Amino acid sequence: MIKHSLKTDGDQCIFCEIAAGKISADLVFWSDDNFMAFLSIDPNTKGFSCVIPKKHYDSDVLKMPDEVLAQFIIATKKAADILENYFDDVGRVGILAEGTGINHAHFKLFPMHGTEYFKRGEWRQTLSDKKFWFDKYEGWISSGSGPMADFSQLKELASNIRKSLNG
Ligand SMILES: [Zn+2]
């Protein structure tokens, strides 16, 4: 495998290079005409993967054209199914899109190891005891909860957001 850094310079897009089969082709485990899935080179859990459109779209997936985004989600579902079927101890795959590491649209897929009970149709509440609060984005998003908020402040924020829609 050709070594490469996650940093991109100039107009070189590392995910476009992967899509073109120029690098890391041996990490790809699924593709169709428009999308592909490959293992991350710096996983934080086994099977941590990315799904990308082969065509370049900038990294804010929620700004993609609706039809492309819909197809992208379906492609992500296919890749997640593959991972879930592959790992005996994975009953669910979490997905995330931030797009601050590489400016090419991608969903990150996190096989949730130790959740095999979902395969049996069993649902269990699993909560982290760690609490996070972010005043600013630090380069990663936590899916965990933070401390309980002040309810009156939440109501005020919701009210202000609703008002902004009418303004
Ligand atoms: Zn690209």
CSV table of N, CA and C in Angstrom, one decimal, residues 5-6 22 50 64 70-71 81 83 89 95 107 133 166:
chain,number,residue,atom,x,y,z
A,5,SER,N,-0.7,10.6,3.7
A,5,SER,CA,-1.2,11.4,4.9
A,5,SER,C,-2.6,11.7,4.7
A,6,LEU,N,-3.3,12.0,5.8
A,6,LEU,CA,-4.7,12.4,5.7
A,6,LEU,C,-4.9,13.8,5.2
A,22,LYS,N,-6.3,5.0,-7.6
A,22,LYS,CA,-4.8,5.3,-7.6
A,22,LYS,C,-4.1,4.9,-6.3
A,50,CYS,N,-15.1,4.3,5.6
A,50,CYS,CA,-15.7,5.5,5.0
A,50,CYS,C,-16.5,5.1,3.8
A,64,MET,N,-25.4,18.5,-0.3
A,64,MET,CA,-25.4,17.8,-1.6
A,64,MET,C,-26.8,17.8,-2.2
A,70,ALA,N,-29.8,11.1,-1.2
A,70,ALA,CA,-30.6,10.0,-1.0
A,70,ALA,C,-29.9,8.7,-1.4
A,71,GLN,N,-29.3,8.7,-2.6
A,71,GLN,CA,-28.5,7.6,-3.1
A,71,GLN,C,-27.3,7.3,-2.2
A,81,ASP,N,-24.6,-2.8,6.2
A,81,ASP,CA,-25.1,-4.2,6.2
A,81,ASP,C,-23.9,-5.2,6.0
A,83,LEU,N,-20.8,-4.8,6.8
A,83,LEU,CA,-20.0,-4.8,8.0
A,83,LEU,C,-20.7,-5.6,9.1
A,89,ASP,N,-20.0,-10.0,16.3
A,89,ASP,CA,-20.4,-9.2,17.5
A,89,ASP,C,-20.9,-7.8,17.2
A,95,ILE,N,-23.3,5.8,12.2
A,95,ILE,CA,-22.8,6.6,11.1
A,95,ILE,C,-22.6,8.1,11.5
A,107,PHE,N,-19.4,9.5,4.7
A,107,PHE,CA,-20.0,9.1,5.9
A,107,PHE,C,-18.9,8.2,6.6
A,133,TRP,N,-19.3,18.2,27.1
A,133,TRP,CA,-19.9,19.5,26.7
A,133,TRP,C,-18.8,20.2,25.8
A,166,ASN,N,-39.5,32.6,11.3
A,166,ASN,CA,-40.6,33.6,10.8
A,166,ASN,C,-40.0,34.9,10.4
